[in-house]
Amino acid sequence: MAKKMIMPIRGRFIALAAAACLGIAGCSSTSAPETTPTPNDVATTVVGSTEPTSVESATSDSPASATESPAESASSDSGSSTGEDVDLATQTFAVTPQQAIDKGLEKSGDGIVHSIELDWSRRSNAWVYELDILVGNTDNDVEVHADTGEILDHEQDDTDDQEQAIDLGSPMTWETARDKALGAVQGRITSWKLEWDDNYTSYEFDIEDSSGDEIEVEVNVQTGDVSIDD
């Protein structure tokens, strides 16, 4: 008899709980659960964004010609060298003959400078001073770039020769020797040399005449005599 009384009581409690739940909005079975964006949703949002990416910003900020290559930089600097087809009768260089001699002595050590020549070097593609300097029993051949003062080459040879030093200003200046040479042959001076050889010192000028021939003119600095070797 006790078992028959339990079941109706449980039924009434269940009914009351159900009725109470219907009065509470949070118990509604129709409310949609809040969802969290999936990684795919996030990716879609980023791709569709109108904000520029870091790559796009770098591209838009980069100038059309960003940086010169080393080859382009070298090309732009090469214009500082004096061209081959100048006339040495009037052409001046950043490095004077005396400065070239000083640089040569710095390289070889203190010695006797017995020759200096200014000539176009096809190997260096530049005007070059070539110096012969005797230090003890060693003859030094030093090449100096006429525009930059750079030492381009230095060679040494043993020798028993006795040499005497040249002097750019005495007993005859370069200008006086040039005028004497051009008085004998008209044209463009393409190279010159001051050298002690065969027991006397002389200037030698290579002069290109109007026909394109190159003529060598020698001026003895002691006597002032001019000789032509064509």
PDB file of C-alpha atoms in Angstrom:
ATOM      1  CA  MET A   1       0.000   0.000   0.000  1.00  0.00           C
ATOM      2  CA  ALA A   2       2.907   2.392   0.706  1.00  0.00           C
ATOM      3  CA  LYS A   3       4.356   1.868  -2.843  1.00  0.00           C
ATOM      4  CA  LYS A   4       1.144   3.019  -4.518  1.00  0.00           C
ATOM      5  CA  MET A   5       1.315   6.405  -2.655  1.00  0.00           C
ATOM      6  CA  ILE A   6       4.956   7.250  -3.845  1.00  0.00           C
ATOM      7  CA  MET A   7       4.363   7.423  -7.612  1.00  0.00           C
ATOM      8  CA  PRO A   8       1.681  10.135  -7.629  1.00  0.00           C
ATOM      9  CA  ILE A   9       3.759  12.344  -5.341  1.00  0.00           C
ATOM     10  CA  ARG A  10       6.821  12.156  -7.688  1.00  0.00           C
ATOM     11  CA  GLY A  11       4.617  13.004 -10.642  1.00  0.00           C
ATOM     12  CA  ARG A  12       3.352  16.144  -8.934  1.00  0.00           C
ATOM     13  CA  PHE A  13       6.895  17.331  -8.140  1.00  0.00           C
ATOM     14  CA  ILE A  14       7.965  16.796 -11.755  1.00  0.00           C
ATOM     15  CA  ALA A  15       4.977  18.718 -13.056  1.00  0.00           C
ATOM     16  CA  LEU A  16       5.649  21.631 -10.692  1.00  0.00           C
ATOM     17  CA  ALA A  17       9.330  21.786 -11.731  1.00  0.00           C
ATOM     18  CA  ALA A  18       8.341  21.830 -15.385  1.00  0.00           C
ATOM     19  CA  ALA A  19       5.882  24.648 -14.826  1.00  0.00           C
ATOM     20  CA  ALA A  20       8.442  26.710 -12.952  1.00  0.00           C
ATOM     21  CA  CYS A  21      10.967  26.239 -15.769  1.00  0.00           C
ATOM     22  CA  LEU A  22       8.518  27.534 -18.358  1.00  0.00           C
ATOM     23  CA  GLY A  23       8.381  30.854 -16.518  1.00  0.00           C
ATOM     24  CA  ILE A  24      12.170  31.379 -16.779  1.00  0.00           C
ATOM     25  CA  ALA A  25      13.541  32.727 -20.107  1.00  0.00           C
ATOM     26  CA  GLY A  26      16.909  30.978 -19.644  1.00  0.00           C
ATOM     27  CA  CYS A  27      15.218  27.563 -19.781  1.00  0.00           C
ATOM     28  CA  SER A  28      13.829  28.187 -23.280  1.00  0.00           C
ATOM     29  CA  SER A  29      15.018  25.496 -25.683  1.00  0.00           C
ATOM     30  CA  THR A  30      14.701  27.906 -28.671  1.00  0.00           C
ATOM     31  CA  SER A  31      17.566  30.282 -27.641  1.00  0.00           C
ATOM     32  CA  ALA A  32      20.592  29.858 -30.070  1.00  0.00           C
ATOM     33  CA  PRO A  33      23.929  29.188 -28.342  1.00  0.00           C
ATOM     34  CA  GLU A  34      26.636  31.855 -28.833  1.00  0.00           C
ATOM     35  CA  THR A  35      29.254  30.610 -31.321  1.00  0.00           C
ATOM     36  CA  THR A  36      32.998  31.311 -31.422  1.00  0.00           C
ATOM     37  CA  PRO A  37      34.660  32.087 -34.818  1.00  0.00           C
ATOM     38  CA  THR A  38      36.632  29.195 -36.156  1.00  0.00           C
ATOM     39  CA  PRO A  39      40.215  29.640 -37.476  1.00  0.00           C
ATOM     40  CA  ASN A  40      38.746  29.552 -40.989  1.00  0.00           C
ATOM     41  CA  ASP A  41      36.412  32.410 -40.118  1.00  0.00           C
ATOM     42  CA  VAL A  42      39.327  34.462 -38.784  1.00  0.00           C
ATOM     43  CA  ALA A  43      41.433  33.755 -41.892  1.00  0.00           C
ATOM     44  CA  THR A  44      38.562  34.825 -44.103  1.00  0.00           C
ATOM     45  CA  THR A  45      38.265  38.096 -42.223  1.00  0.00           C
ATOM     46  CA  VAL A  46      41.990  38.868 -42.572  1.00  0.00           C
ATOM     47  CA  VAL A  47      42.086  38.101 -46.300  1.00  0.00           C
ATOM     48  CA  GLY A  48      39.079  40.236 -46.938  1.00  0.00           C
ATOM     49  CA  SER A  49      40.468  43.173 -44.934  1.00  0.00           C
ATOM     50  CA  THR A  50      41.157  46.429 -46.783  1.00  0.00           C
ATOM     51  CA  GLU A  51      44.194  47.187 -44.593  1.00  0.00           C
ATOM     52  CA  PRO A  52      47.524  46.914 -46.568  1.00  0.00           C
ATOM     53  CA  THR A  53      49.724  44.009 -45.610  1.00  0.00           C
ATOM     54  CA  SER A  54      53.372  44.539 -44.677  1.00  0.00           C
ATOM     55  CA  VAL A  55      54.471  43.298 -48.126  1.00  0.00           C
ATOM     56  CA  GLU A  56      52.250  45.796 -49.909  1.00  0.00           C
ATOM     57  CA  SER A  57      53.601  48.625 -47.752  1.00  0.00           C
ATOM     58  CA  ALA A  58      57.206  47.702 -48.504  1.00  0.00           C
ATOM     59  CA  THR A  59      56.433  47.591 -52.212  1.00  0.00           C
ATOM     60  CA  SER A  60      54.685  50.938 -52.315  1.00  0.00           C
ATOM     61  CA  ASP A  61      57.423  52.632 -50.257  1.00  0.00           C
ATOM     62  CA  SER A  62      60.308  51.300 -52.393  1.00  0.00           C
ATOM     63  CA  PRO A  63      61.610  53.838 -54.957  1.00  0.00           C
ATOM     64  CA  ALA A  64      61.880  52.812 -58.604  1.00  0.00           C
ATOM     65  CA  SER A  65      65.685  52.755 -58.446  1.00  0.00           C
ATOM     66  CA  ALA A  66      66.538  51.754 -54.902  1.00  0.00           C
ATOM     67  CA  THR A  67      70.342  51.485 -54.744  1.00  0.00           C
ATOM     68  CA  GLU A  68      73.127  51.775 -57.289  1.00  0.00           C
ATOM     69  CA  SER A  69      75.015  48.574 -57.894  1.00  0.00           C
ATOM     70  CA  PRO A  70      78.773  48.605 -57.335  1.00  0.00           C
ATOM     71  CA  ALA A  71      79.236  48.488 -61.115  1.00  0.00           C
ATOM     72  CA  GLU A  72      77.040  51.584 -61.599  1.00  0.00           C
ATOM     73  CA  SER A  73      78.870  53.456 -58.841  1.00  0.00           C
ATOM     74  CA  ALA A  74      82.221  52.639 -60.415  1.00  0.00           C
ATOM     75  CA  SER A  75      80.924  53.800 -63.786  1.00  0.00           C
ATOM     76  CA  SER A  76      79.787  57.161 -62.411  1.00  0.00           C
ATOM     77  CA  ASP A  77      83.197  57.726 -60.768  1.00  0.00           C
ATOM     78  CA  SER A  78      85.222  56.839 -63.824  1.00  0.00           C
ATOM     79  CA  GLY A  79      84.578  60.274 -65.372  1.00  0.00           C
ATOM     80  CA  SER A  80      87.120  61.834 -62.966  1.00  0.00           C
ATOM     81  CA  SER A  81      90.080  60.480 -64.973  1.00  0.00           C
ATOM     82  CA  THR A  82      91.639  62.644 -67.697  1.00  0.00           C
ATOM     83  CA  GLY A  83      90.955  61.352 -71.209  1.00  0.00           C
ATOM     84  CA  GLU A  84      93.636  60.007 -73.533  1.00  0.00           C
ATOM     85  CA  ASP A  85      93.430  62.617 -76.301  1.00  0.00           C
ATOM     86  CA  VAL A  86      94.621  65.660 -74.358  1.00  0.00           C
ATOM     87  CA  ASP A  87      97.559  67.892 -75.275  1.00  0.00           C
ATOM     88  CA  LEU A  88     100.229  67.713 -72.598  1.00  0.00           C
ATOM     89  CA  ALA A  89     101.495  71.127 -73.722  1.00  0.00           C
ATOM     90  CA  THR A  90      98.613  72.708 -71.772  1.00  0.00           C
ATOM     91  CA  GLN A  91      97.001  69.875 -69.771  1.00  0.00           C
ATOM     92  CA  THR A  92      97.436  69.933 -66.005  1.00  0.00           C
ATOM     93  CA  PHE A  93      96.804  67.071 -63.582  1.00  0.00           C
ATOM     94  CA  ALA A  94      95.777  66.788 -59.960  1.00  0.00           C
ATOM     95  CA  VAL A  95      99.221  65.324 -59.212  1.00  0.00           C
ATOM     96  CA  THR A  96     102.168  67.496 -60.258  1.00  0.00           C
ATOM     97  CA  PRO A  97     105.482  65.995 -61.415  1.00  0.00           C
ATOM     98  CA  GLN A  98     107.127  66.994 -58.112  1.00  0.00           C
ATOM     99  CA  GLN A  99     104.307  65.374 -56.110  1.00  0.00           C
ATOM    100  CA  ALA A 100     104.720  62.219 -58.184  1.00  0.00           C
ATOM    101  CA  ILE A 101     108.431  62.193 -57.358  1.00  0.00           C
ATOM    102  CA  ASP A 102     107.657  62.589 -53.659  1.00  0.00           C
ATOM    103  CA  LYS A 103     105.195  59.692 -53.761  1.00  0.00           C
ATOM    104  CA  GLY A 104     107.722  57.552 -55.615  1.00  0.00           C
ATOM    105  CA  LEU A 105     110.371  58.232 -52.954  1.00  0.00           C
ATOM    106  CA  GLU A 106     107.889  57.330 -50.225  1.00  0.00           C
ATOM    107  CA  LYS A 107     107.387  53.971 -51.925  1.00  0.00           C
ATOM    108  CA  SER A 108     110.985  53.134 -52.813  1.00  0.00           C
ATOM    109  CA  GLY A 109     112.828  54.809 -49.987  1.00  0.00           C
ATOM    110  CA  ASP A 110     115.255  57.710 -50.245  1.00  0.00           C
ATOM    111  CA  GLY A 111     117.290  57.462 -53.417  1.00  0.00           C
ATOM    112  CA  ILE A 112     118.318  59.082 -56.708  1.00  0.00           C
ATOM    113  CA  VAL A 113     115.456  59.942 -59.078  1.00  0.00           C
ATOM    114  CA  HIS A 114     117.105  59.750 -62.488  1.00  0.00           C
ATOM    115  CA  SER A 115     114.037  59.659 -64.740  1.00  0.00           C
ATOM    116  CA  ILE A 116     110.398  60.790 -64.786  1.00  0.00           C
ATOM    117  CA  GLU A 117     108.004  60.231 -67.674  1.00  0.00           C
ATOM    118  CA  LEU A 118     104.344  61.123 -68.204  1.00  0.00           C
ATOM    119  CA  ASP A 119     102.600  58.817 -70.646  1.00  0.00           C
ATOM    120  CA  TRP A 120      99.216  57.203 -71.323  1.00  0.00           C
ATOM    121  CA  SER A 121      98.951  53.676 -69.922  1.00  0.00           C
ATOM    122  CA  ARG A 122      96.577  51.389 -71.802  1.00  0.00           C
ATOM    123  CA  ARG A 123      96.885  48.824 -69.033  1.00  0.00           C
ATOM    124  CA  SER A 124      95.681  51.298 -66.382  1.00  0.00           C
ATOM    125  CA  ASN A 125      93.546  53.351 -68.812  1.00  0.00           C
ATOM    126  CA  ALA A 126      95.016  56.500 -67.303  1.00  0.00           C
ATOM    127  CA  TRP A 127      97.840  59.004 -67.452  1.00  0.00           C
ATOM    128  CA  VAL A 128     100.733  57.671 -65.413  1.00  0.00           C
ATOM    129  CA  TYR A 129     104.027  59.032 -64.138  1.00  0.00           C
ATOM    130  CA  GLU A 130     106.804  56.450 -64.490  1.00  0.00           C
ATOM    131  CA  LEU A 131     109.731  57.026 -62.128  1.00  0.00           C
ATOM    132  CA  ASP A 132     113.163  55.415 -62.049  1.00  0.00           C
ATOM    133  CA  ILE A 133     114.723  55.658 -58.599  1.00  0.00           C
ATOM    134  CA  LEU A 134     118.096  54.195 -57.647  1.00  0.00           C
ATOM    135  CA  VAL A 135     118.319  53.078 -54.018  1.00  0.00           C
ATOM    136  CA  GLY A 136     121.728  51.538 -53.320  1.00  0.00           C
ATOM    137  CA  ASN A 137     122.140  48.796 -55.917  1.00  0.00           C
ATOM    138  CA  THR A 138     118.409  48.520 -56.586  1.00  0.00           C
ATOM    139  CA  ASP A 139     116.640  50.336 -59.388  1.00  0.00           C
ATOM    140  CA  ASN A 140     112.982  50.995 -58.548  1.00  0.00           C
ATOM    141  CA  ASP A 141     110.374  51.472 -61.270  1.00  0.00           C
ATOM    142  CA  VAL A 142     107.370  53.182 -59.665  1.00  0.00           C
ATOM    143  CA  GLU A 143     104.137  54.116 -61.467  1.00  0.00           C
ATOM    144  CA  VAL A 144     101.933  56.888 -60.054  1.00  0.00           C
ATOM    145  CA  HIS A 145      98.405  57.699 -61.268  1.00  0.00           C
ATOM    146  CA  ALA A 146      98.477  61.322 -62.487  1.00  0.00           C
ATOM    147  CA  ASP A 147      94.886  62.042 -61.409  1.00  0.00           C
ATOM    148  CA  THR A 148      94.691  60.245 -58.067  1.00  0.00           C
ATOM    149  CA  GLY A 149      98.278  59.803 -56.856  1.00  0.00           C
ATOM    150  CA  GLU A 150      97.705  56.069 -56.418  1.00  0.00           C
ATOM    151  CA  ILE A 151     100.762  53.827 -56.685  1.00  0.00           C
ATOM    152  CA  LEU A 152      99.855  51.553 -59.593  1.00  0.00           C
ATOM    153  CA  ASP A 153     103.016  49.459 -59.807  1.00  0.00           C
ATOM    154  CA  HIS A 154     106.419  49.012 -58.163  1.00  0.00           C
ATOM    155  CA  GLU A 155     109.144  46.817 -59.593  1.00  0.00           C
ATOM    156  CA  GLN A 156     112.743  46.379 -58.451  1.00  0.00           C
ATOM    157  CA  ASP A 157     115.885  45.224 -60.257  1.00  0.00           C
ATOM    158  CA  ASP A 158     119.465  44.818 -59.132  1.00  0.00           C
ATOM    159  CA  THR A 159     121.887  47.089 -60.979  1.00  0.00           C
ATOM    160  CA  ASP A 160     125.505  48.286 -61.005  1.00  0.00           C
ATOM    161  CA  ASP A 161     124.666  51.465 -62.938  1.00  0.00           C
ATOM    162  CA  GLN A 162     125.675  54.848 -61.594  1.00  0.00           C
ATOM    163  CA  GLU A 163     122.986  57.503 -61.976  1.00  0.00           C
ATOM    164  CA  GLN A 164     122.640  61.232 -61.402  1.00  0.00           C
ATOM    165  CA  ALA A 165     119.566  62.990 -60.069  1.00  0.00           C
ATOM    166  CA  ILE A 166     117.335  65.061 -62.331  1.00  0.00           C
ATOM    167  CA  ASP A 167     115.973  68.472 -61.381  1.00  0.00           C
ATOM    168  CA  LEU A 168     112.622  69.712 -62.686  1.00  0.00           C
ATOM    169  CA  GLY A 169     113.636  73.374 -62.450  1.00  0.00           C
ATOM    170  CA  SER A 170     117.372  73.538 -63.085  1.00  0.00           C
ATOM    171  CA  PRO A 171     119.185  74.219 -65.305  1.00  0.00           C
ATOM    172  CA  MET A 172     116.049  74.341 -67.503  1.00  0.00           C
ATOM    173  CA  THR A 173     112.377  74.370 -66.622  1.00  0.00           C
ATOM    174  CA  TRP A 174     109.803  72.102 -68.258  1.00  0.00           C
ATOM    175  CA  GLU A 175     108.061  75.131 -69.805  1.00  0.00           C
ATOM    176  CA  THR A 176     111.257  76.326 -71.481  1.00  0.00           C
ATOM    177  CA  ALA A 177     111.978  72.852 -72.839  1.00  0.00           C
ATOM    178  CA  ARG A 178     108.377  72.533 -74.099  1.00  0.00           C
ATOM    179  CA  ASP A 179     108.586  75.827 -75.976  1.00  0.00           C
ATOM    180  CA  LYS A 180     111.872  74.796 -77.593  1.00  0.00           C
ATOM    181  CA  ALA A 181     110.384  71.453 -78.680  1.00  0.00           C
ATOM    182  CA  LEU A 182     107.237  73.031 -80.151  1.00  0.00           C
ATOM    183  CA  GLY A 183     109.387  75.598 -81.899  1.00  0.00           C
ATOM    184  CA  ALA A 184     111.009  72.722 -83.782  1.00  0.00           C
ATOM    185  CA  VAL A 185     107.856  70.623 -84.406  1.00  0.00           C
ATOM    186  CA  GLN A 186     104.254  71.880 -84.243  1.00  0.00           C
ATOM    187  CA  GLY A 187     101.635  69.481 -82.910  1.00  0.00           C
ATOM    188  CA  ARG A 188     100.131  67.777 -79.858  1.00  0.00           C
ATOM    189  CA  ILE A 189     102.475  66.593 -77.104  1.00  0.00           C
ATOM    190  CA  THR A 190     101.461  63.004 -76.330  1.00  0.00           C
ATOM    191  CA  SER A 191     104.157  62.196 -73.754  1.00  0.00           C
ATOM    192  CA  TRP A 192     107.288  63.653 -72.205  1.00  0.00           C
ATOM    193  CA  LYS A 193     110.298  62.516 -70.189  1.00  0.00           C
ATOM    194  CA  LEU A 194     113.106  64.104 -68.182  1.00  0.00           C
ATOM    195  CA  GLU A 195     116.046  61.701 -67.927  1.00  0.00           C
ATOM    196  CA  TRP A 196     119.722  61.531 -67.080  1.00  0.00           C
ATOM    197  CA  ASP A 197     121.329  59.194 -69.630  1.00  0.00           C
ATOM    198  CA  ASP A 198     124.626  58.966 -71.507  1.00  0.00           C
ATOM    199  CA  ASN A 199     126.197  61.484 -69.106  1.00  0.00           C
ATOM    200  CA  TYR A 200     123.736  64.312 -69.782  1.00  0.00           C
ATOM    201  CA  THR A 201     120.179  65.284 -68.898  1.00  0.00           C
ATOM    202  CA  SER A 202     117.502  66.009 -71.456  1.00  0.00           C
ATOM    203  CA  TYR A 203     113.785  66.427 -71.977  1.00  0.00           C
ATOM    204  CA  GLU A 204     112.188  64.188 -74.583  1.00  0.00           C
ATOM    205  CA  PHE A 205     108.808  65.071 -76.114  1.00  0.00           C
ATOM    206  CA  ASP A 206     106.661  62.882 -78.353  1.00  0.00           C
ATOM    207  CA  ILE A 207     104.743  65.240 -80.654  1.00  0.00           C
ATOM    208  CA  GLU A 208     101.940  64.217 -83.012  1.00  0.00           C
ATOM    209  CA  ASP A 209     102.044  66.477 -86.067  1.00  0.00           C
ATOM    210  CA  SER A 210      99.184  67.509 -88.368  1.00  0.00           C
ATOM    211  CA  SER A 211      99.552  64.362 -90.489  1.00  0.00           C
ATOM    212  CA  GLY A 212      99.222  62.087 -87.458  1.00  0.00           C
ATOM    213  CA  ASP A 213     102.894  61.091 -87.377  1.00  0.00           C
ATOM    214  CA  GLU A 214     104.636  60.998 -84.002  1.00  0.00           C
ATOM    215  CA  ILE A 215     107.990  62.744 -83.810  1.00  0.00           C
ATOM    216  CA  GLU A 216     110.451  62.631 -80.912  1.00  0.00           C
ATOM    217  CA  VAL A 217     112.132  65.899 -80.001  1.00  0.00           C
ATOM    218  CA  GLU A 218     115.001  66.040 -77.501  1.00  0.00           C
ATOM    219  CA  VAL A 219     116.088  69.166 -75.649  1.00  0.00           C
ATOM    220  CA  ASN A 220     119.451  69.134 -73.848  1.00  0.00           C
ATOM    221  CA  VAL A 221     118.976  70.986 -70.554  1.00  0.00           C
ATOM    222  CA  GLN A 222     122.662  71.970 -70.249  1.00  0.00           C
ATOM    223  CA  THR A 223     123.203  73.343 -73.767  1.00  0.00           C
ATOM    224  CA  GLY A 224     119.644  74.053 -74.962  1.00  0.00           C
ATOM    225  CA  ASP A 225     120.333  72.107 -78.159  1.00  0.00           C
ATOM    226  CA  VAL A 226     117.285  70.602 -79.894  1.00  0.00           C
ATOM    227  CA  SER A 227     117.397  67.384 -81.934  1.00  0.00           C
ATOM    228  CA  ILE A 228     114.643  65.659 -83.885  1.00  0.00           C
ATOM    229  CA  ASP A 229     114.228  61.919 -84.299  1.00  0.00           C
ATOM    230  CA  ASP A 230     111.389  61.113 -86.688  1.00  0.00           C
TER     231      ASP A 230
END
